[in-house]
Amino acid sequence: MFDCSHVKIAAGAVVCVESDIRGDVTIGARTVVHPKARIIAEAGPIVIGEGNLIEEQALIINSFPENILPDAEDIEPKTMSIGFNNVFEVGCVSQALKIGDNNVIESKAEVGRSVILSSGCIVGACCAVNTCEVIPENTVIYGSECLRRVQTERPQPQTLQLDFLMKILPNYHHLKKTVKASSTPARS
Amino acid sequence: MATLLQPEKVLYLVRGEKKIRVPLSQLYFCRYCSELRSLECVSHEVDSHFCPSCLENMPSAEAKLKKNRCANCFDCPCCMHTLSTRATNIPAPLPDDPTKTTMKKAYYLACGFCRWTSRDVGMADKSVASGGWQEPENPHTQRINKLIEYYQQLAQREKLERDRKKLARRRPFMPQAFSQHTIHVVEKYGLGTRLQRQRSGAPISALYGLSLKEGEDQKEITIEPAQALDEVEPLPEDYYTRPVNLPEVTTLRQRLLQPDFQPAGASQLHPRHKHLLMKRSLRCRKCEHNLSKPEFNPTSIKFKIQLVAVSYIPEVRIMSIPNLRHMKESQVLLTLTNPVENITHVSLYTCEEEDPDDINSTAKVLVPSKELVLAGKDAAAEYDELAEPQGFQDDPDVVTFRKSNKIGFFIKVIPQREEGDVTVAFKLRHDFRNLAAPIRNTEEVEATSEAIWLTHHVELSLGPLAT
């Protein structure tokens, strides 16, 4: 069991205390994690880059594949890596092992474990993507039938929103402690 | 259980020009003829046009001029959602001083659903928020207009000849393009529109009612016939070998929404103005009274006149169905609701043998023989907790419960077929007090409304047999 409870939060990230983070999780700078977001690293560590926005009730989980028991033979822990400037909207579920940059996973969307999101992809609201493929850049998945189209430009990074949240959230929520990059020597 | 409440389970028969079986919620009731009417036996008239997104009202003439499209709102060519205008700040050189740049606002159209933007098809950002967007011009407009003029002239000539002959009988041919429902008649080739009453039994002639200013000189318009080309542009050489770029190919729906161009590539899909919707009013064909007249204001959902069947006819709903077995009698629980404020007496009858209306039933039904009495609908009853028990003597074998204007009662069903769905039919007879009847000039000061008895044919679909 990889239950180190090692949560490394970089300086500059805003992670609310009410969020549920378990396992070996690294969160980059300028990332905002809303209360009630859940980041669960069961079957391996999760590395989250910078400038991401993880909204309420979003679930980022690195779980065991369904047909493998957790106590079975030693399975090599796979690291889930998430790039920068991604947006995980309210209520989405992301199990994808590799997510690039500037992606948007809209509300209540589900991304399966075998999907690899490159850059600039938008998974529309309530769309479930469970295929085993690499989604090409700048793809938009929308509609009840998960239609796809390619857009000409990537979605803009949510810098305004991130700045606003980093100012406002500490006024209303307690934050988890960040780990300084260089540790000061302990005073005797 | 909620599936039993679906209105499609209980159908009422409408005896109009065609016999139609529809749930009561989709029917209208003409209280002058005292008959049920469905959408097919009423005439539809257009009241007003409005845009569904900006809710702007438009008179019919203006709507026709703009080809029934809104001037301000656009539809996404990709997913047909409404486009919204977004603004960005772009640096632009000042007109006075080319070296300094200032932030100017640039507007582009974007779809919130599929993330399509006007920049995808190469449309430049506009500097005004609205009114800057143009639809692309159809290259064949001139030829089409010329053809239309020519055919309009032909149509006028035909009409004059017809009037001269003074035909008593109109041609029974009803062109396919004209919906039966609309009486907003667009004459042949769209000369003009005239509101017409569609009299029952008299089909509209295709050329009736062309408007022609009297004494107008008719120029002879000639057109060149279309020329057939011998040589067609050959296909590109790699047509069969080039891999298809799927995101670039337009779907049929996207293509056909723009019949002018029908682009095959997604980079040529331009947005179009949004279609207008219309409010319509319904009129009984026999007595010409209005059955449904909505308010003129597009933001209002109320009706000026609303003669819907659910407010006049008692409604039957299925409450519970036991396991139905072949040739075994089971009891089905139904509810009857009284929509009017006075007491209603309802009796049910089984359909006789060889009833021409009874074509769908697959089971025998035994209905209660006694008359059922329904209390009037009391709007204040739901707030009155100390409701006095209604003094009705109910046979407990037939009536299971009674609650203000609703009762539950049993019918016995014997499925006759071994397979398939069980459908039963019976006749519902109730008294109806016509408050709309004109007050006759009698010596009595109070005109008591008389009760007439109406009979409806009701069909219930009870689902499959229990295995």
XYZ file of C-alpha atoms in Angstrom:
655
model
C 0.000 0.000 0.000
C 1.442 3.298 -0.948
C -0.022 5.269 1.837
C 2.772 7.624 2.634
C 0.406 10.572 2.998
C 3.084 12.643 1.506
C 1.487 15.744 0.189
C 4.002 18.210 -1.143
C 2.455 21.548 -1.838
C 4.720 24.067 -3.501
C 4.845 27.650 -2.341
C 2.299 29.803 -4.078
C -0.303 27.074 -4.376
C -3.631 27.599 -2.668
C -5.014 24.342 -1.325
C -8.020 24.531 0.946
C -8.119 22.453 4.080
C -11.468 20.949 3.201
C -10.049 19.276 0.150
C -9.318 15.595 0.454
C -5.809 14.745 -0.657
C -4.489 11.289 0.040
C -1.369 9.497 -0.945
C 1.774 10.729 -2.582
C 0.668 13.967 -4.258
C 2.800 16.835 -5.462
C 1.110 20.110 -6.277
C 2.883 22.806 -8.226
C 2.926 26.558 -7.677
C -0.047 28.784 -8.569
C -2.403 25.840 -8.473
C -5.732 26.342 -6.763
C -7.516 23.416 -5.174
C -11.041 24.240 -4.053
C -12.676 22.783 -0.962
C -14.264 19.365 -1.447
C -11.971 18.521 -4.311
C -10.502 15.070 -4.014
C -7.081 14.005 -5.164
C -6.468 10.384 -4.310
C -3.245 8.600 -5.139
C -3.959 4.959 -4.463
C -1.977 3.055 -6.988
C 0.853 5.452 -7.441
C 1.899 9.051 -6.997
C 0.230 12.029 -8.628
C 2.245 14.993 -9.831
C 0.280 18.131 -10.586
C 1.950 20.988 -12.412
C 1.554 24.722 -12.102
C -1.356 26.999 -12.733
C -4.028 24.341 -12.528
C -7.525 24.975 -11.304
C -9.240 22.104 -9.548
C -12.793 22.987 -8.619
C -15.204 21.588 -6.072
C -16.085 17.903 -6.106
C -13.575 17.189 -8.813
C -12.012 13.786 -8.415
C -8.498 13.076 -9.612
C -7.731 9.524 -8.763
C -4.875 7.218 -9.564
C -6.628 3.984 -8.823
C -5.919 0.387 -9.502
C -7.292 -0.893 -12.776
C -10.503 -2.718 -12.106
C -9.400 -6.237 -12.773
C -6.380 -6.154 -10.487
C -6.755 -6.660 -6.770
C -4.863 -4.246 -4.596
C -3.220 -7.011 -2.637
C -2.142 -9.016 -5.631
C 1.411 -9.306 -6.878
C 3.600 -6.284 -6.811
C 2.262 -3.935 -9.377
C 4.587 -1.203 -10.380
C 3.136 2.108 -9.262
C 2.433 4.340 -12.217
C 2.777 8.055 -11.748
C -0.083 10.190 -12.891
C 1.254 13.448 -14.249
C -0.782 16.539 -14.929
C 0.710 19.465 -16.779
C 0.055 23.134 -16.272
C -2.854 25.486 -16.858
C -5.437 22.722 -16.798
C -8.941 23.253 -15.513
C -10.877 20.526 -13.772
C -14.393 21.851 -13.473
C -16.948 20.990 -10.847
C -17.776 17.336 -10.433
C -15.479 15.915 -13.066
C -13.701 12.601 -12.683
C -10.243 12.213 -14.109
C -8.346 8.969 -14.096
C -6.136 9.678 -17.054
C -2.549 8.897 -16.378
C -1.099 11.632 -18.484
C -2.629 15.042 -18.986
C -0.792 17.745 -20.870
C -1.238 21.484 -20.681
C -4.103 23.885 -21.197
C -6.779 21.215 -21.131
C -10.255 21.778 -19.802
C -12.299 18.960 -18.355
C -15.778 20.392 -18.008
C -18.362 19.663 -15.330
C -19.320 16.046 -14.731
C -17.090 14.779 -17.473
C -15.300 11.489 -17.018
C -11.922 10.667 -18.420
C -10.810 7.061 -18.217
C -7.462 5.633 -17.301
C -6.315 4.719 -20.772
C -6.859 8.144 -22.230
C -3.950 10.478 -22.739
C -4.880 14.118 -23.118
C -2.338 16.107 -25.055
C -2.635 19.882 -25.047
C -5.531 22.204 -25.527
C -8.206 19.517 -25.354
C -11.655 20.238 -24.045
C -13.778 17.409 -22.755
C -17.300 18.770 -22.710
C -19.782 18.623 -19.880
C -21.107 15.161 -19.088
C -18.993 13.537 -21.773
C -17.407 10.233 -20.782
C -14.238 9.371 -22.632
C -13.170 5.826 -21.927
C -11.297 4.888 -25.035
C -7.709 3.832 -25.187
C -6.137 6.575 -27.215
C -4.195 9.769 -27.310
C -6.524 12.657 -27.906
C -4.908 14.927 -30.500
C -4.195 18.534 -29.706
C -6.931 21.128 -29.642
C -9.727 18.583 -29.819
C -13.138 19.492 -28.473
C -15.387 16.664 -27.353
C -18.951 17.859 -26.964
C -22.517 16.740 -27.030
C -24.416 13.765 -25.739
C -22.825 11.557 -28.378
C -19.327 12.850 -27.681
C -18.864 14.366 -31.092
C -15.486 15.784 -31.797
C -14.088 18.694 -33.616
C -10.777 20.439 -33.772
C -10.529 24.052 -32.793
C -7.948 26.374 -34.193
C -6.630 27.755 -30.966
C -6.087 26.321 -27.564
C -8.280 27.497 -24.693
C -6.888 30.475 -22.861
C -5.211 29.888 -19.513
C -7.411 31.056 -16.693
C -4.959 33.542 -15.267
C -7.570 36.087 -14.243
C -9.590 33.477 -12.428
C -6.537 32.051 -10.725
C -5.391 35.449 -9.503
C -8.824 36.241 -8.169
C -9.111 32.944 -6.358
C -5.670 33.190 -4.844
C -6.687 36.492 -3.314
C -10.183 35.570 -2.196
C -9.984 31.962 -1.056
C -7.618 32.619 1.865
C -10.178 35.093 3.221
C -12.745 32.369 3.673
C -10.868 29.117 4.037
C -7.917 27.795 5.915
C -5.185 26.588 3.653
C -2.963 23.558 3.851
C 0.587 24.281 4.696
C 2.987 24.590 1.843
C 6.434 23.062 1.886
C 9.177 25.544 1.325
C 11.592 24.632 -1.428
C 14.670 25.300 0.636
C 14.297 24.238 4.221
C 15.723 26.530 6.842
C 18.067 24.863 9.289
C 16.352 23.968 12.514
C 17.170 26.258 15.375
C 18.676 24.623 18.253
C -44.619 3.415 -10.926
C -44.106 6.717 -12.591
C -44.383 5.063 -15.968
C -48.042 4.387 -15.311
C -48.705 8.068 -15.031
C -47.435 8.720 -18.484
C -50.196 10.269 -20.513
C -49.642 8.002 -23.512
C -51.159 5.122 -21.631
C -54.637 6.591 -21.762
C -55.923 7.679 -25.146
C -59.112 9.486 -26.003
C -60.688 9.122 -29.402
C -61.382 12.251 -31.407
C -64.033 11.949 -34.059
C -62.966 14.485 -36.587
C -62.184 14.148 -40.234
C -59.872 11.381 -39.201
C -60.253 9.260 -36.115
C -57.305 10.084 -33.924
C -56.336 8.575 -30.603
C -54.395 11.005 -28.470
C -53.824 11.554 -24.748
C -56.167 14.082 -23.196
C -53.376 16.532 -22.468
C -52.889 17.104 -26.187
C -56.530 17.758 -26.984
C -58.701 20.826 -27.085
C -62.388 21.049 -26.314
C -64.707 23.278 -28.292
C -67.405 24.183 -25.811
C -69.627 25.615 -28.506
C -69.758 22.396 -30.473
C -69.244 20.337 -27.273
C -66.708 18.120 -28.930
C -63.106 17.171 -28.519
C -60.718 18.594 -31.068
C -57.180 17.543 -31.840
C -54.444 19.467 -33.561
C -55.441 17.993 -36.895
C -59.033 19.141 -36.868
C -58.392 22.759 -36.035
C -57.025 25.459 -38.234
C -53.776 27.086 -37.252
C -53.182 30.805 -37.651
C -49.958 32.630 -37.142
C -50.153 35.267 -34.441
C -46.695 36.724 -34.294
C -43.067 35.996 -35.008
C -40.303 36.259 -32.446
C -36.661 35.363 -32.070
C -36.099 32.629 -29.476
C -32.923 34.114 -28.091
C -33.452 37.866 -28.018
C -37.265 37.568 -27.761
C -37.773 40.358 -30.174
C -41.186 40.639 -31.737
C -41.474 41.111 -35.436
C -44.484 41.872 -37.579
C -45.185 39.329 -40.258
C -44.290 41.561 -43.156
C -40.896 42.349 -41.726
C -40.345 38.700 -40.961
C -41.007 37.763 -44.512
C -38.620 40.382 -45.741
C -35.860 39.049 -43.581
C -36.664 35.513 -44.619
C -37.885 34.623 -41.149
C -34.529 35.236 -39.529
C -33.502 37.475 -36.680
C -31.214 40.372 -37.477
C -29.118 40.207 -34.325
C -28.695 36.596 -33.350
C -26.621 33.914 -34.969
C -26.597 30.149 -34.886
C -23.435 28.137 -34.564
C -22.944 26.323 -37.872
C -21.380 23.416 -36.033
C -23.817 22.565 -33.269
C -26.751 24.953 -33.961
C -26.512 26.529 -30.539
C -26.880 30.308 -30.189
C -23.659 32.236 -30.664
C -22.544 34.805 -28.141
C -20.364 37.817 -28.813
C -17.074 37.967 -26.950
C -14.614 40.790 -26.723
C -10.863 40.812 -26.580
C -8.422 43.604 -26.240
C -6.027 43.900 -29.093
C -3.330 46.464 -29.459
C -4.021 48.695 -32.402
C -2.052 51.643 -33.639
C -3.512 55.049 -32.898
C -4.672 56.852 -36.024
C -2.705 59.945 -35.104
C 0.493 58.355 -34.011
C 1.373 55.084 -35.725
C 4.170 54.296 -33.286
C 2.028 54.200 -30.158
C -0.472 51.391 -29.729
C -3.617 51.457 -27.713
C -5.923 48.697 -26.632
C -8.988 48.468 -28.774
C -11.843 46.125 -28.307
C -12.352 43.499 -30.955
C -15.440 41.319 -31.039
C -15.811 37.792 -32.262
C -18.574 35.216 -32.152
C -18.158 32.119 -30.038
C -20.275 29.098 -29.226
C -20.379 28.059 -25.609
C -21.217 24.470 -26.378
C -18.801 23.272 -29.024
C -16.272 26.118 -28.689
C -16.569 27.179 -32.289
C -15.422 30.717 -32.923
C -15.793 32.983 -35.896
C -12.018 32.984 -36.207
C -12.184 29.308 -37.201
C -13.608 30.140 -40.596
C -11.414 33.144 -41.063
C -13.940 35.846 -40.224
C -12.059 38.878 -39.004
C -12.878 40.371 -35.631
C -15.241 43.293 -35.829
C -14.959 46.546 -33.967
C -18.685 46.857 -33.246
C -20.483 44.542 -30.917
C -23.510 43.935 -33.098
C -24.431 44.573 -36.649
C -21.020 44.007 -38.099
C -21.527 40.398 -39.115
C -22.575 39.652 -42.627
C -23.759 36.424 -44.100
C -21.903 35.409 -47.208
C -23.628 36.267 -50.426
C -25.009 33.505 -52.555
C -23.350 33.652 -55.985
C -26.521 32.539 -57.708
C -28.824 35.164 -56.218
C -29.308 37.103 -59.398
C -30.261 34.131 -61.471
C -32.628 32.893 -58.801
C -34.354 36.254 -58.510
C -34.820 36.443 -62.221
C -36.317 32.987 -62.321
C -38.660 33.839 -59.476
C -39.922 36.937 -61.250
C -40.542 34.999 -64.392
C -42.514 32.312 -62.648
C -44.493 34.811 -60.656
C -45.563 36.353 -63.883
C -46.613 32.960 -65.201
C -48.589 32.338 -62.061
C -50.411 35.629 -62.402
C -51.323 34.835 -65.928
C -52.690 31.466 -64.914
C -54.732 33.077 -62.222
C -56.277 35.554 -64.566
C -57.266 32.799 -66.915
C -58.740 30.828 -64.116
C -60.750 33.746 -62.854
C -62.027 34.350 -66.275
C -63.332 30.834 -66.534
C -64.905 31.203 -63.107
C -64.401 27.713 -61.946
C -66.749 26.702 -59.219
C -64.724 23.790 -58.112
C -61.192 24.400 -57.007
C -58.512 22.031 -57.948
C -58.277 19.321 -55.348
C -54.518 19.192 -55.604
C -52.767 20.361 -52.475
C -49.104 21.026 -53.091
C -46.695 19.094 -50.947
C -44.852 22.145 -49.771
C -47.822 23.545 -47.943
C -48.432 22.047 -44.585
C -52.006 21.167 -43.903
C -51.841 22.928 -40.652
C -50.922 26.372 -41.696
C -53.331 28.745 -43.214
C -50.727 31.403 -43.576
C -50.955 30.771 -47.233
C -47.920 31.359 -49.320
C -49.090 31.317 -52.836
C -47.292 29.636 -55.621
C -43.718 30.897 -55.860
C -44.111 33.125 -52.852
C -45.833 36.105 -54.309
C -47.322 37.285 -51.108
C -49.118 35.978 -48.126
C -52.698 36.317 -47.276
C -54.413 35.098 -44.235
C -57.234 32.843 -45.189
C -59.794 30.840 -43.409
C -59.468 27.274 -44.368
C -63.031 26.178 -44.647
C -63.503 22.591 -43.849
C -63.848 20.455 -46.880
C -62.531 22.998 -49.332
C -58.865 22.450 -50.089
C -56.797 25.433 -50.978
C -56.057 25.869 -54.593
C -52.475 26.479 -55.369
C -52.942 29.779 -57.079
C -55.819 31.217 -55.173
C -55.583 34.727 -53.953
C -52.666 36.155 -55.839
C -52.422 39.802 -55.185
C -52.061 41.833 -58.263
C -52.364 45.545 -58.413
C -55.044 46.368 -60.827
C -54.015 47.958 -64.028
C -50.383 47.208 -63.551
C -48.583 46.753 -66.743
C -47.014 43.425 -67.085
C -43.688 43.448 -68.694
C -42.777 40.378 -70.547
C -39.912 38.841 -68.660
C -37.921 36.313 -70.547
C -35.288 34.061 -69.128
C -32.583 32.132 -70.752
C -32.889 28.429 -70.332
C -30.200 26.772 -68.282
C -27.313 25.605 -70.369
C -26.103 22.072 -70.170
C -22.362 21.767 -70.025
C -20.555 19.087 -71.873
C -17.417 19.092 -69.843
C -17.361 18.673 -66.124
C -14.423 19.581 -63.936
C -12.401 16.446 -63.440
C -11.814 15.093 -59.973
C -8.433 15.788 -58.437
C -5.967 12.992 -58.976
C -5.546 12.000 -55.390
C -9.272 11.897 -54.750
C -9.225 8.210 -54.036
C -5.896 7.985 -52.312
C -5.855 11.034 -50.075
C -6.668 10.132 -46.467
C -9.827 11.766 -45.211
C -9.334 14.501 -42.664
C -12.324 13.665 -40.484
C -12.548 16.840 -38.432
C -12.697 18.824 -41.633
C -15.622 16.959 -43.170
C -19.010 18.485 -42.402
C -21.901 16.339 -41.302
C -25.003 16.174 -43.457
C -26.959 18.192 -40.969
C -24.394 20.979 -40.907
C -24.284 20.946 -44.659
C -28.008 21.039 -45.268
C -28.602 23.847 -42.814
C -26.914 26.051 -45.387
C -28.611 24.994 -48.593
C -27.071 27.889 -50.495
C -23.556 26.625 -50.217
C -23.633 23.147 -48.705
C -19.972 23.278 -47.852
C -18.110 20.036 -47.632
C -15.349 21.424 -45.481
C -15.717 22.698 -41.937
C -13.593 25.729 -42.652
C -16.313 27.101 -44.901
C -19.144 26.836 -42.424
C -20.346 30.365 -41.856
C -22.837 31.249 -39.155
C -26.373 32.041 -40.194
C -28.947 34.245 -38.617
C -31.257 32.550 -36.186
C -34.644 31.317 -37.338
C -37.713 33.004 -35.933
C -40.342 31.052 -34.088
C -44.001 31.859 -34.232
C -46.939 31.927 -31.898
C -50.052 30.397 -33.331
C -53.677 30.414 -32.422
C -56.074 27.578 -33.071
C -59.601 27.827 -34.372
C -62.333 25.214 -34.543
C -63.151 24.519 -38.141
C -66.847 23.969 -37.625
C -67.903 26.886 -35.509
C -64.953 29.224 -36.148
C -64.449 29.976 -32.492
C -60.927 30.368 -31.144
C -59.713 27.436 -29.097
C -56.329 28.710 -28.140
C -54.996 32.234 -28.337
C -51.648 33.040 -26.768
C -50.586 36.439 -25.571
C -48.829 38.628 -28.038
C -45.807 39.306 -25.867
C -43.069 36.728 -26.549
C -41.972 36.718 -22.920
C -45.396 35.698 -21.688
C -46.440 32.062 -21.688
C -50.048 32.680 -20.747
C -53.051 32.454 -22.986
C -55.868 34.850 -23.625
C -58.133 31.954 -24.576
C -57.261 28.449 -23.504
C -59.928 25.831 -24.126
C -57.918 22.736 -23.410
C -59.595 19.412 -22.859
C -58.074 18.738 -19.441
C -60.042 21.598 -17.946
C -63.404 20.271 -19.121
C -63.290 16.504 -19.469
C -62.702 14.114 -16.551
C -59.315 12.486 -16.883
C -58.688 8.780 -16.440
C -55.267 7.718 -15.215
C -53.869 4.306 -14.419
C -52.830 3.887 -10.816
C -51.739 0.294 -10.484
C -51.743 -2.818 -12.626
C -51.556 -6.293 -11.120
C -50.023 -9.242 -12.903
C -52.144 -9.868 -15.947
C -52.586 -13.453 -17.020
C -54.219 -14.917 -20.054
C -57.936 -15.486 -19.560
C -57.744 -14.687 -15.857
C -59.669 -11.814 -14.381
C -57.580 -9.172 -12.639
C -58.457 -5.828 -11.141
C -56.812 -2.686 -12.421
C -56.963 0.453 -10.312
C -57.787 3.667 -12.181
C -58.325 7.229 -11.045
C -60.822 9.740 -12.343
C -60.234 13.454 -11.817
C -62.920 16.081 -12.150
C -61.592 19.341 -13.590
C -64.696 21.520 -13.224
C -66.086 23.065 -10.118
C -69.478 21.405 -10.055
C -70.327 17.842 -9.254
C -69.959 15.533 -12.201
C -71.655 12.201 -12.720
C -69.694 9.676 -14.708
C -70.836 6.337 -15.992
C -68.745 3.835 -17.837
C -69.933 1.417 -20.463
C -68.187 -1.425 -22.177
C -67.939 -1.216 -25.912
C -70.529 -3.220 -27.702
C -69.705 -6.000 -30.069
C -68.788 -4.741 -33.500
C -68.174 -1.237 -32.308
C -66.391 0.516 -35.171
C -64.245 2.499 -32.755
C -63.057 -0.507 -30.869
C -60.234 -1.818 -32.987
C -57.338 -2.050 -30.620
C -58.545 -3.815 -27.562
C -57.039 -7.161 -26.773
C -58.865 -7.845 -23.542
C -62.334 -7.906 -22.178
C -63.174 -5.357 -19.577
C -65.899 -5.195 -16.963
C -66.603 -1.684 -15.787
C -68.563 -0.687 -12.700
C -72.214 -0.510 -13.520
C -73.173 2.162 -11.041
C -72.762 5.807 -11.731
C -69.680 7.401 -10.190
C -70.051 10.805 -8.618
C -67.117 13.182 -8.585
C -66.983 16.192 -6.326
C -66.218 19.559 -7.806
C -62.730 20.939 -7.869
C -62.279 23.245 -4.962
C -59.247 25.437 -5.262
C -59.149 26.156 -1.555
C -59.401 22.534 -0.519
C -55.673 21.933 -0.398
C -55.252 24.577 2.243
C -58.176 23.399 4.295
C -56.926 20.781 6.693
C -60.207 20.147 8.392
C -61.923 19.047 5.245
C -65.372 17.763 5.973
C -65.916 14.248 4.763
C -67.875 14.368 1.587
C -71.217 12.780 1.988
C -70.995 10.311 -0.850
C -72.003 6.704 -0.377
C -69.380 4.698 -2.141
C -69.523 1.035 -2.879
C -66.253 -0.246 -1.380
C -65.972 -2.919 -4.043
C -65.814 -0.327 -6.741
C -64.454 2.892 -5.260
C -61.249 2.494 -3.304
C -60.546 6.038 -2.219
C -61.889 9.509 -2.603
C -59.910 12.661 -2.262
C -61.446 16.054 -3.066
C -62.140 15.860 -6.785
C -60.506 12.497 -7.454
C -61.661 8.927 -6.960
C -59.967 5.602 -7.453
C -61.971 2.691 -8.784
C -61.482 -0.827 -10.046
C -62.114 -2.313 -13.427
C -61.828 -5.994 -14.175
C -59.680 -7.000 -17.112
C -59.569 -10.416 -18.785
C -56.774 -10.623 -21.357
C -57.935 -12.509 -24.403
C -54.650 -13.046 -26.179
C -51.697 -15.055 -25.028
C -49.065 -12.653 -26.196
C -48.650 -8.992 -26.788
C -49.731 -5.925 -24.917
C -53.050 -5.725 -23.179
C -55.261 -2.902 -24.402
C -58.774 -2.229 -23.202
C -61.371 0.263 -24.317
C -64.563 1.582 -22.802
C -66.928 4.486 -23.122
C -66.966 7.291 -20.621
C -70.194 9.224 -20.298
C -70.347 12.365 -18.194
C -72.473 15.436 -17.822
C -71.153 18.737 -18.963
C -72.513 22.108 -18.005
C -71.969 24.517 -20.792
C -71.256 27.869 -19.257
C -70.426 29.361 -22.585
C -73.823 28.851 -24.126
C -75.503 32.133 -24.909
C -77.986 33.137 -22.304
C -81.346 32.706 -23.826
C -83.776 35.487 -23.444
C -86.335 33.874 -21.189
C -88.438 35.192 -18.374
C -86.193 33.550 -15.835
C -83.702 35.880 -14.318
C -81.143 33.207 -13.729
C -80.170 31.204 -16.721
C -79.444 27.793 -15.393
C -77.036 26.032 -17.622
C -78.294 22.743 -18.847
C -76.340 19.622 -18.559
C -75.612 17.707 -21.695
C -74.227 14.244 -21.683
C -71.024 13.626 -23.572
C -69.609 10.246 -24.396
C -65.964 9.617 -25.074
C -64.169 6.505 -26.163
C -61.175 5.822 -23.948
C -58.406 3.301 -24.565
C -55.922 2.142 -21.978
C -52.712 0.304 -22.703
C -51.888 -1.828 -19.719
C -48.594 -3.242 -20.818
C -47.495 -6.819 -21.436
C -48.795 -9.939 -19.782
C -46.978 -11.159 -16.744
C -44.699 -14.054 -17.565
